[in-house]
mmCIF file of C-alpha atoms and ligand atoms in Angstrom:
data_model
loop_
_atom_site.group_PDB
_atom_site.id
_atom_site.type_symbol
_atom_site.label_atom_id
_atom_site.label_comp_id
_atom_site.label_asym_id
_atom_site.label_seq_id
_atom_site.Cartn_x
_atom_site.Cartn_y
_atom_site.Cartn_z
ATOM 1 C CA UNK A 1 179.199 56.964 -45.321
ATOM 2 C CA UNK A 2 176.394 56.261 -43.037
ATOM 3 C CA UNK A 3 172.660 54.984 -44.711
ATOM 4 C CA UNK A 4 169.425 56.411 -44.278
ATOM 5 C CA UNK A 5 166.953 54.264 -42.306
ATOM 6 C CA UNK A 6 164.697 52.964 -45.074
ATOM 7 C CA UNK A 7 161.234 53.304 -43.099
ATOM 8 C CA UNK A 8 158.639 50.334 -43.979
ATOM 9 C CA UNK A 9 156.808 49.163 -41.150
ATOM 10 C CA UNK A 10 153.830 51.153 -39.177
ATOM 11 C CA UNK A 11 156.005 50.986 -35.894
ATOM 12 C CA UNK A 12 158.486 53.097 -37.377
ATOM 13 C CA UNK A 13 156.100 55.445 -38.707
ATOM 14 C CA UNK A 14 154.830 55.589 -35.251
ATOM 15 C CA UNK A 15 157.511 56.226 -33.787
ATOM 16 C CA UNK A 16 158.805 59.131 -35.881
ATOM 17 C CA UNK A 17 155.388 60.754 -34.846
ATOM 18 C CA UNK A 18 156.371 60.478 -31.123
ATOM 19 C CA UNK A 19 159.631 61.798 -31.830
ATOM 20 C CA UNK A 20 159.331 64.825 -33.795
ATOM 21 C CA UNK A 21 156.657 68.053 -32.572
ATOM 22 C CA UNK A 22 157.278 69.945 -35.959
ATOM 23 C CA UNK A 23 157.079 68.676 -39.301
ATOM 24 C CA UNK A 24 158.653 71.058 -42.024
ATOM 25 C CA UNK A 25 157.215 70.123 -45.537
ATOM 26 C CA UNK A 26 158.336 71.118 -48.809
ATOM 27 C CA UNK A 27 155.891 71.375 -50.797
ATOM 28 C CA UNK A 28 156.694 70.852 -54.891
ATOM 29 C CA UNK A 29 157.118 66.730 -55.035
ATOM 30 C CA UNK A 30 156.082 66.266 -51.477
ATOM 31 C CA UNK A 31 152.326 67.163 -50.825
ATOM 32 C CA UNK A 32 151.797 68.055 -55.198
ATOM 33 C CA UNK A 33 152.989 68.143 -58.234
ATOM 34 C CA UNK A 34 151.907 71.117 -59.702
ATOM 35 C CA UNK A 35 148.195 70.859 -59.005
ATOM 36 C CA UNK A 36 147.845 67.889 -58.531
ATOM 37 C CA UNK A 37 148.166 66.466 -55.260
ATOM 38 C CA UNK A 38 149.758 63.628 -54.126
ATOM 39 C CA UNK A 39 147.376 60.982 -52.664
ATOM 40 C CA UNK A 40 147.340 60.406 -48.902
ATOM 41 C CA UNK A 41 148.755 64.104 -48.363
ATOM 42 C CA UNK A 42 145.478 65.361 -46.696
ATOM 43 C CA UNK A 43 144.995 62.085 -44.556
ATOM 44 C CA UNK A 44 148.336 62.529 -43.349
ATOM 45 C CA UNK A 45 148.709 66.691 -42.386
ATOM 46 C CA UNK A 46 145.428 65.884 -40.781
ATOM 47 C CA UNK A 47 146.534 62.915 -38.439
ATOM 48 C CA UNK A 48 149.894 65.670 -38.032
ATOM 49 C CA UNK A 49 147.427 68.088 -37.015
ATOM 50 C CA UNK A 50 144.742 65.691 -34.955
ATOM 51 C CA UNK A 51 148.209 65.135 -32.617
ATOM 52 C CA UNK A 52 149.163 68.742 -32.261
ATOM 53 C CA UNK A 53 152.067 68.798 -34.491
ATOM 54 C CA UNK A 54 153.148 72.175 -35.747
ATOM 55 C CA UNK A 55 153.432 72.197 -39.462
ATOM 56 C CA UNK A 56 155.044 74.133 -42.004
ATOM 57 C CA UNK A 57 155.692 74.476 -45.185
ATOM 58 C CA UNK A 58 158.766 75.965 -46.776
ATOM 59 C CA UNK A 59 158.832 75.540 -50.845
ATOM 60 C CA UNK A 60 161.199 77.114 -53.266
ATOM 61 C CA UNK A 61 158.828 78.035 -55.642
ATOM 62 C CA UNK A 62 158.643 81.896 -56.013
ATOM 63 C CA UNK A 63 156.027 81.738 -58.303
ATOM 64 C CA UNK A 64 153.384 82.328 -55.372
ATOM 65 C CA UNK A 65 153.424 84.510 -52.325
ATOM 66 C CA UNK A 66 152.789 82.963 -49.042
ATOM 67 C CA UNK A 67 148.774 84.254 -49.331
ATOM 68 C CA UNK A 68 148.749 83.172 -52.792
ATOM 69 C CA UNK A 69 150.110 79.676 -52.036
ATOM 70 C CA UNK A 70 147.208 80.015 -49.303
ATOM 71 C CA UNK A 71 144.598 79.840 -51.781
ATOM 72 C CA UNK A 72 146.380 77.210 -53.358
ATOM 73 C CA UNK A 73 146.409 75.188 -50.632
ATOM 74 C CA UNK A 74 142.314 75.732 -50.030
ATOM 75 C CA UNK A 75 141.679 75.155 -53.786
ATOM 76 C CA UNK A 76 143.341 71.763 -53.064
ATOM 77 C CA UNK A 77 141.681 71.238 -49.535
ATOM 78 C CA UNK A 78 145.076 71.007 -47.558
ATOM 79 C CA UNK A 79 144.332 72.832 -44.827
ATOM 80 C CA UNK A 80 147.087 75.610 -44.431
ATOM 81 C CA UNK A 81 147.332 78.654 -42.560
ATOM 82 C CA UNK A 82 149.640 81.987 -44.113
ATOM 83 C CA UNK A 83 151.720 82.378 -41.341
ATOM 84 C CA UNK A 84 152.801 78.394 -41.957
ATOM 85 C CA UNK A 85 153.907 79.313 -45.252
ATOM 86 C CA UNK A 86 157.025 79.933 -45.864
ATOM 87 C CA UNK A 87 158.305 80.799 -49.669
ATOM 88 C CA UNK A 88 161.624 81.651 -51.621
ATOM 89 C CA UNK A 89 160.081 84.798 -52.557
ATOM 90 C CA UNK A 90 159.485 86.032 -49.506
ATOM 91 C CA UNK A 91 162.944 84.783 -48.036
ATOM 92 C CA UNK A 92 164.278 86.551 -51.232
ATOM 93 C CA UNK A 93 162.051 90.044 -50.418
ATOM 94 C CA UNK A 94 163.369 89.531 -46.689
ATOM 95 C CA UNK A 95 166.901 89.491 -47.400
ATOM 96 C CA UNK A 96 166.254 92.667 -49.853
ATOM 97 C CA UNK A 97 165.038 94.480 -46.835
ATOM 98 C CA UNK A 98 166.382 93.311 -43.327
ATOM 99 C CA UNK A 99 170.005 91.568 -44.492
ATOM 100 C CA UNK A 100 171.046 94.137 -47.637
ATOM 101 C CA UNK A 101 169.061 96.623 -46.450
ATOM 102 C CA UNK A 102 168.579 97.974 -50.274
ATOM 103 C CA UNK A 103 167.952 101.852 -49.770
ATOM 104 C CA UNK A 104 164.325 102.781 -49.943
ATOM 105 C CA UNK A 105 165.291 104.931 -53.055
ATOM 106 C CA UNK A 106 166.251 101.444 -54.639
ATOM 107 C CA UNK A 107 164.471 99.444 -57.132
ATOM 108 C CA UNK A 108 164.349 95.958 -58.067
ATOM 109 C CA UNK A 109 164.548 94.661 -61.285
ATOM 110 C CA UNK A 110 162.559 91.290 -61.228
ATOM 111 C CA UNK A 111 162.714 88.010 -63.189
ATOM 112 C CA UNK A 112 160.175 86.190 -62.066
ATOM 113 C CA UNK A 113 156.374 86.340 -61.705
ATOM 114 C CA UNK A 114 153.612 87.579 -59.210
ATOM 115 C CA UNK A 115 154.469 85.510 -56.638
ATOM 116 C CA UNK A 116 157.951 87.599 -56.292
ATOM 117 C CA UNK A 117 156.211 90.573 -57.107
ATOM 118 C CA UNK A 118 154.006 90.619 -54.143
ATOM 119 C CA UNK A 119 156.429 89.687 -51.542
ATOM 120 C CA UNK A 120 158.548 92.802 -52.755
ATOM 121 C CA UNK A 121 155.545 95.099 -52.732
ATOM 122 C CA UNK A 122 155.111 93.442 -48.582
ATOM 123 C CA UNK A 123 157.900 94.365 -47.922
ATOM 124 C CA UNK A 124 157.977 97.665 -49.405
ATOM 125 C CA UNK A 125 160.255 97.543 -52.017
ATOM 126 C CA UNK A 126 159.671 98.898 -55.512
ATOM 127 C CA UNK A 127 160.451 96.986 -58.348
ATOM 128 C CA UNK A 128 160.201 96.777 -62.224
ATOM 129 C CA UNK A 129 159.964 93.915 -65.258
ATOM 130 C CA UNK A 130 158.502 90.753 -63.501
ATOM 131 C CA UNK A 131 155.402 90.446 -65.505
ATOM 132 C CA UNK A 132 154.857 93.766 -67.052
ATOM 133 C CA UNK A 133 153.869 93.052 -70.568
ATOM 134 C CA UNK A 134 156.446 96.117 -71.979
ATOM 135 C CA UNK A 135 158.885 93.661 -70.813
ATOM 136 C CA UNK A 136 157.810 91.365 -73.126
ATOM 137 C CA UNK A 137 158.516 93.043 -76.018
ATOM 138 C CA UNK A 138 161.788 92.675 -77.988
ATOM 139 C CA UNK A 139 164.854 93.727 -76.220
ATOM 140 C CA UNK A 140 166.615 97.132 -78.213
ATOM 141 C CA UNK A 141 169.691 97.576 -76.972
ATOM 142 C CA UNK A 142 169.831 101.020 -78.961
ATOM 143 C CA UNK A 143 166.652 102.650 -77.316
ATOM 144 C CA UNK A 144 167.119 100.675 -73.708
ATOM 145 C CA UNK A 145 167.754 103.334 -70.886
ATOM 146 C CA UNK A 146 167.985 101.392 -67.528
ATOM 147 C CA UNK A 147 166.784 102.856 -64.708
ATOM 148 C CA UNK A 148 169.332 104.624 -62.623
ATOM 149 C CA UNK A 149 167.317 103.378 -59.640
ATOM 150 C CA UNK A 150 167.475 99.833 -59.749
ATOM 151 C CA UNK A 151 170.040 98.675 -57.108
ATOM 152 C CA UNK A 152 169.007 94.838 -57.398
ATOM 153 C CA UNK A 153 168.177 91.738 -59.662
ATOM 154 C CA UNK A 154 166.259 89.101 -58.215
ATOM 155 C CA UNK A 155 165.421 85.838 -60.413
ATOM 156 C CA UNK A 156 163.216 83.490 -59.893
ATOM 157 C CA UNK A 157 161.219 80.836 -61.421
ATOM 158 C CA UNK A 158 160.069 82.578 -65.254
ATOM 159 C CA UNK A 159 157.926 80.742 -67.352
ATOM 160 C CA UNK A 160 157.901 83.900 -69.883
ATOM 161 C CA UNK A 161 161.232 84.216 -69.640
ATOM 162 C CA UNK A 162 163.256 85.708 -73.015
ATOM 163 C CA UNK A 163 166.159 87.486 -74.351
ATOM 164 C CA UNK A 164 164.975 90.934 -73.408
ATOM 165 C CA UNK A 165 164.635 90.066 -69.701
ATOM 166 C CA UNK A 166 167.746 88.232 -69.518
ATOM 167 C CA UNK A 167 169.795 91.427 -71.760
ATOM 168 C CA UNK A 168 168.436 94.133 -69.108
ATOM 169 C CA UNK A 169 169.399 92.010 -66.145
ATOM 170 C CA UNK A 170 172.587 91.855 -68.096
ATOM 171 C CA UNK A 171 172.522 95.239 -68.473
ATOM 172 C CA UNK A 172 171.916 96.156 -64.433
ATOM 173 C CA UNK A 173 174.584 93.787 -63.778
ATOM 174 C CA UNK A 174 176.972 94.538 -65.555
ATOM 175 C CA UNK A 175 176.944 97.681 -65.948
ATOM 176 C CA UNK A 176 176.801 98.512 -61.982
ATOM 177 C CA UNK A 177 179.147 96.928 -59.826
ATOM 178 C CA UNK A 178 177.147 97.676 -56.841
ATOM 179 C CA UNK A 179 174.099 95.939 -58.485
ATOM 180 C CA UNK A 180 172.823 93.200 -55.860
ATOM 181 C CA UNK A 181 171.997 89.865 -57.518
ATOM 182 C CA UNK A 182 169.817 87.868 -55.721
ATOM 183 C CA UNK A 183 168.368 84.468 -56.822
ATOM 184 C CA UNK A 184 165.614 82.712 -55.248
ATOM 185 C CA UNK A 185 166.708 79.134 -55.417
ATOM 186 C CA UNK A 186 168.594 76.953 -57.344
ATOM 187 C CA UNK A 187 166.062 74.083 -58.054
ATOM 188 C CA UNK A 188 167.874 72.636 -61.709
ATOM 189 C CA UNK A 189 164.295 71.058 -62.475
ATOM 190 C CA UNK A 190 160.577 71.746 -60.952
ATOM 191 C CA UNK A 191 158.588 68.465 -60.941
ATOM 192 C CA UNK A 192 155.525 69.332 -62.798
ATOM 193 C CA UNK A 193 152.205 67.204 -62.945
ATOM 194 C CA UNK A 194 153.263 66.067 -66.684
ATOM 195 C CA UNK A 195 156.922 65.279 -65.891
ATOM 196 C CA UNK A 196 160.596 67.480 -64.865
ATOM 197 C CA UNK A 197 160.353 70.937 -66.979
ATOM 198 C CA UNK A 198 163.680 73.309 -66.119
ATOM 199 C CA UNK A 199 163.592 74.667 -62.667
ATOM 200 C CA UNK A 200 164.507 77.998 -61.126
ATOM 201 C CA UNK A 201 168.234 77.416 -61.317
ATOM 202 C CA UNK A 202 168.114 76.489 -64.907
ATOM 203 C CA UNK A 203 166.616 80.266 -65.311
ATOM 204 C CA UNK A 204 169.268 81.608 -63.688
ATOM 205 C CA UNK A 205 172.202 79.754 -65.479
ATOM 206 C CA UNK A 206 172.393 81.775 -68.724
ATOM 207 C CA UNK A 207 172.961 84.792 -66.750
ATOM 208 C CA UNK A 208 175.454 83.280 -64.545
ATOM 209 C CA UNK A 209 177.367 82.456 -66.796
ATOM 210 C CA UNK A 210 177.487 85.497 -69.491
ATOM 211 C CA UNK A 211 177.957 87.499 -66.043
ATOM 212 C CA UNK A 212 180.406 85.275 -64.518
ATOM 213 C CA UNK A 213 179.105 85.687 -61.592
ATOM 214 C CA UNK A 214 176.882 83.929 -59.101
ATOM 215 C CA UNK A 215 174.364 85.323 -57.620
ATOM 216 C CA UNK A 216 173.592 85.450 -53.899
ATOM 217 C CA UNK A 217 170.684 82.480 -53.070
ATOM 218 C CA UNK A 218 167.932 82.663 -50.684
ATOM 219 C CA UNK A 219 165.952 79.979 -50.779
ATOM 220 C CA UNK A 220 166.935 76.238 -49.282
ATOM 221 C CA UNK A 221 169.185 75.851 -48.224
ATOM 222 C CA UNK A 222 170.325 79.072 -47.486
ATOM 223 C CA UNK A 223 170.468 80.357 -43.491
ATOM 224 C CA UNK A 224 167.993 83.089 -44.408
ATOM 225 C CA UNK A 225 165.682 80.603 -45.384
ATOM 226 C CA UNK A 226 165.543 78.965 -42.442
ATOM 227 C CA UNK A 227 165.686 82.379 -40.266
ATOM 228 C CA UNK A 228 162.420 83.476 -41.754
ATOM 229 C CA UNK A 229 161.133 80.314 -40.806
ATOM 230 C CA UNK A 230 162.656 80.878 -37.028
ATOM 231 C CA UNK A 231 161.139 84.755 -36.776
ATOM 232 C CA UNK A 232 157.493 83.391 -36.660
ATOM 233 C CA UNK A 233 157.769 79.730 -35.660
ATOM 234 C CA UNK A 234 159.087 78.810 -32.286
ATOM 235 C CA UNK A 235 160.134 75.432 -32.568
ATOM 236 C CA UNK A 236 162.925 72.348 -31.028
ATOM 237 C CA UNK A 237 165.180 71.863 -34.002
ATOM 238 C CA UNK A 238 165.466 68.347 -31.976
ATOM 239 C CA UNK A 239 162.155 67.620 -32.060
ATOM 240 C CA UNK A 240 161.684 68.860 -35.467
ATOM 241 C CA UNK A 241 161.628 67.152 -39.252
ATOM 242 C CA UNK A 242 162.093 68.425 -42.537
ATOM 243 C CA UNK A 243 160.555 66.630 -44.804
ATOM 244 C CA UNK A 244 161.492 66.818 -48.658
ATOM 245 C CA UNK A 245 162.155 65.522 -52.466
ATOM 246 C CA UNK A 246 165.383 67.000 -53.495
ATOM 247 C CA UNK A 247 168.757 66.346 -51.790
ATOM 248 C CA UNK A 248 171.008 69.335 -52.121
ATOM 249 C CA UNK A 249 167.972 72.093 -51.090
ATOM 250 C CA UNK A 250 165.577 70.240 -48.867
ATOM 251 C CA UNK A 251 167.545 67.529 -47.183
ATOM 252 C CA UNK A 252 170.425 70.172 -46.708
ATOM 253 C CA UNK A 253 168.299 72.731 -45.536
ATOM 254 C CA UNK A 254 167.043 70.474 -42.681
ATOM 255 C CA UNK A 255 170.563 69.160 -41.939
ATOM 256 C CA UNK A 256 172.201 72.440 -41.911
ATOM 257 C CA UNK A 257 169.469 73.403 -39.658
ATOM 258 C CA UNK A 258 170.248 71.088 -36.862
ATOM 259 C CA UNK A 259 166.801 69.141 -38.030
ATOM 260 C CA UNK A 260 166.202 65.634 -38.838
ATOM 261 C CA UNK A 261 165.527 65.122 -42.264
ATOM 262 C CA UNK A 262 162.902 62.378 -44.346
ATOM 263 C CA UNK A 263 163.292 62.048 -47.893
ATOM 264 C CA UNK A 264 160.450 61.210 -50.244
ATOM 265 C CA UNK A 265 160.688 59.704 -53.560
ATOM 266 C CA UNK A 266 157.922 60.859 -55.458
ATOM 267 C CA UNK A 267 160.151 63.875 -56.347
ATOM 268 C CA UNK A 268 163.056 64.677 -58.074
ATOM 269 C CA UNK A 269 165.612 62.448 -55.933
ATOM 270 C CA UNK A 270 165.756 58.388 -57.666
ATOM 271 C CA UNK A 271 166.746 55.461 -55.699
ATOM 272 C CA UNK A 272 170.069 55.139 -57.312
ATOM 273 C CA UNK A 273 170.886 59.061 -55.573
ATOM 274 C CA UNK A 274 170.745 57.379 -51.941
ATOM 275 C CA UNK A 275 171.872 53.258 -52.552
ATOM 276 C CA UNK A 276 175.155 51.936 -54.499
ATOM 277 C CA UNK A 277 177.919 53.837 -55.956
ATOM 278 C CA UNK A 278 176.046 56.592 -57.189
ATOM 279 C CA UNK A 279 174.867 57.396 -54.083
ATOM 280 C CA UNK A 280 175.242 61.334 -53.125
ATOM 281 C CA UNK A 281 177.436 62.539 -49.855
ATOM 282 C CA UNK A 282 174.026 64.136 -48.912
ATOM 283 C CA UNK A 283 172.469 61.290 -46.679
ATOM 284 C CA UNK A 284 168.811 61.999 -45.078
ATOM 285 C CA UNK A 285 168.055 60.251 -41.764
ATOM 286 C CA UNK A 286 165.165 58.614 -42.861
ATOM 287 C CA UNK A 287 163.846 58.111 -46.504
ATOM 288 C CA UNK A 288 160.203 56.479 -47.348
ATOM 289 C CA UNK A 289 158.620 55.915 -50.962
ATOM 290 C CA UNK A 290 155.681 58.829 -50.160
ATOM 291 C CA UNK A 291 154.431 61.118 -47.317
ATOM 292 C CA UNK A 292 150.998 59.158 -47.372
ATOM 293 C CA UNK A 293 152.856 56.458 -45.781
ATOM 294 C CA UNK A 294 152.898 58.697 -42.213
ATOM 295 C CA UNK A 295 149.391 56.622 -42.785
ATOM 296 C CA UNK A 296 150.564 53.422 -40.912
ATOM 297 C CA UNK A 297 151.395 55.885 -37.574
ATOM 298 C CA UNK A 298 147.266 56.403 -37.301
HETATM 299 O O1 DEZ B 1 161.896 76.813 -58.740
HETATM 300 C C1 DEZ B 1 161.736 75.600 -58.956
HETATM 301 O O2 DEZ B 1 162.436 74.956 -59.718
HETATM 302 C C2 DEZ B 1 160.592 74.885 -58.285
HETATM 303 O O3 DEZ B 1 159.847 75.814 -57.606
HETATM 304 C C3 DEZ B 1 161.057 73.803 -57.369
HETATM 305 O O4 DEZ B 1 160.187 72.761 -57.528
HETATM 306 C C4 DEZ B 1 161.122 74.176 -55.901
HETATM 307 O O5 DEZ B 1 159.927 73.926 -55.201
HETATM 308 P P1 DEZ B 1 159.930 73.096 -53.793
HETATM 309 O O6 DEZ B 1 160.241 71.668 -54.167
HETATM 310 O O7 DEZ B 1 160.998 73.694 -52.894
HETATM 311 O O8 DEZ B 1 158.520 73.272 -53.240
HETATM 312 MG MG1 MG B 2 160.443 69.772 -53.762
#
């Protein structure tokens, strides 16, 4: 199994700079941790930026929409521009409408939060639960009536989540056969500033497995993921780099895309994931300790 070249010295910085014209970023464990961002990030997107690199950012985190994440990126002084921004929620609200093609009649039940919601209402579609505070309230099965409409589930990252969302997904799911379910990514943990708290995937699990059933994914490293990206972006895929924390979405994504791909560290992945026996099958080109160390190419 082949090693990742372990970058250290400004040279090959520099030379990754001459090699690549766009730089793909993820963005949880890469440029922040929650909101708190990583230092050297803004040095570094600049110098990207000062030599006309095209940049783009593709997270998994369906919390945000791609003009929320926008003022997220201002409120941190990355600059960042919405058409750069590239999100699970909206790859999961593009699938909904342009690969299912989910009847205009046909509602969405959501598990998630606004972020999802507002890449559904983009793109058109209707949908129900999300953050509504009714579906807060404890689940009774005896006075439930789903809603003949809904012809979808999508989950996504859920901070609120509870029994009473997870029983009337069950409920559309189960009860429908023809009931898409759609998750948004499959992130096991989401590096937060105060340590790992249980990711996207981890909110999917428990229905999973009562359904037994998995759901259809659209974040990295799904195709569709990376087709969103390649309907607004014209770019080489050999002259392009994604960079990114977590082996089996980011470095995947960018492999399975034909791209090079530079793993971080100051993510999810640890050292022991890409040297010795532990080592995964997943192998990035290039791996360095931080993004702020693209600060030796200046
Ligand atoms: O859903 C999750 O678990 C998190 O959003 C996860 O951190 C993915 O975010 P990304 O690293 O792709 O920006
Ligand atoms: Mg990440």
């Amino acid at each position: 199994m082949t090693a990742p070249a372990r970058l250290s010295i400004a040279s090959e910085y520099a030379a990754l700079l001459v090699q690549f014209d766009t730089w793909m970023f993820d963005c949880d464990g890469v440029l922040w941790h929650g909101d708190r961002l990583i230092p050297g990030v803004i040095e570094v997107l600049a110098l990207l930026r000062k030599n006309d690199k095209k940049v783009v950012f593709v997270t998994n985190n369906a919390t945000k929409s791609r003009r929320s994440y926008k003022g997220k990126f201002d409120a941190l002084g990355v600059e960042a521009h919405v058409d750069e921004i590239f999100g699970s929620a909206y790859a999961a609200a593009v699938y909904l409408s342009s690969v299912a093609q989910l009847p205009k009649d046909k509602k969405v039940y959501v598990i998630g939060q606004a972020g999802l919601e507002e890449e559904l209402h983009e793109e058109g579609i209707a949908f129900l639960g999300g953050t509504d505070p009714a579906d807060a309230l404890p689940f009774d099965a005896a006075s439930f009536t789903p809603d003949p409409n809904v012809g979808a589930v999508v989950c996504g990252l859920d901070t609120a989540i509870s029994y009473a969302k997870y029983s009337k997904a069950f409920t559309y799911l189960s009860t429908n056969p023809d009931c898409l379910f759609v998750a948004t990514n499959e992130d096991s943990t989401y590096p937060s500033a105060h340590g790992l708290l249980p990711g996207a995937g981890a909110i999917s699990a428990p229905l999973r497995y009562a359904l037994g059933r998995d759901p259809v994914c659209t974040g990295k490293p799904a195709k569709v993921m990376l087709d969103c990206v390649k309907a607004k972006v014209n770019y080489d895929p050999k002259r392009t780099i994604m960079v990114g924390d977590r082996l089996n979405t980011d470095i995947l994504f960018g492999k399975a895309g034909g791209l090079a791909t530079l793993l971080v560290l100051t993510g999810i992945t640890q050292e022991a994931e890409i040297n010795g026996p532990g080592a995964s099958h997943i192998v990035p080109d290039y791996v360095t300790q931080s993004l702020a160390d693209l600060r030796a190419a200046a």
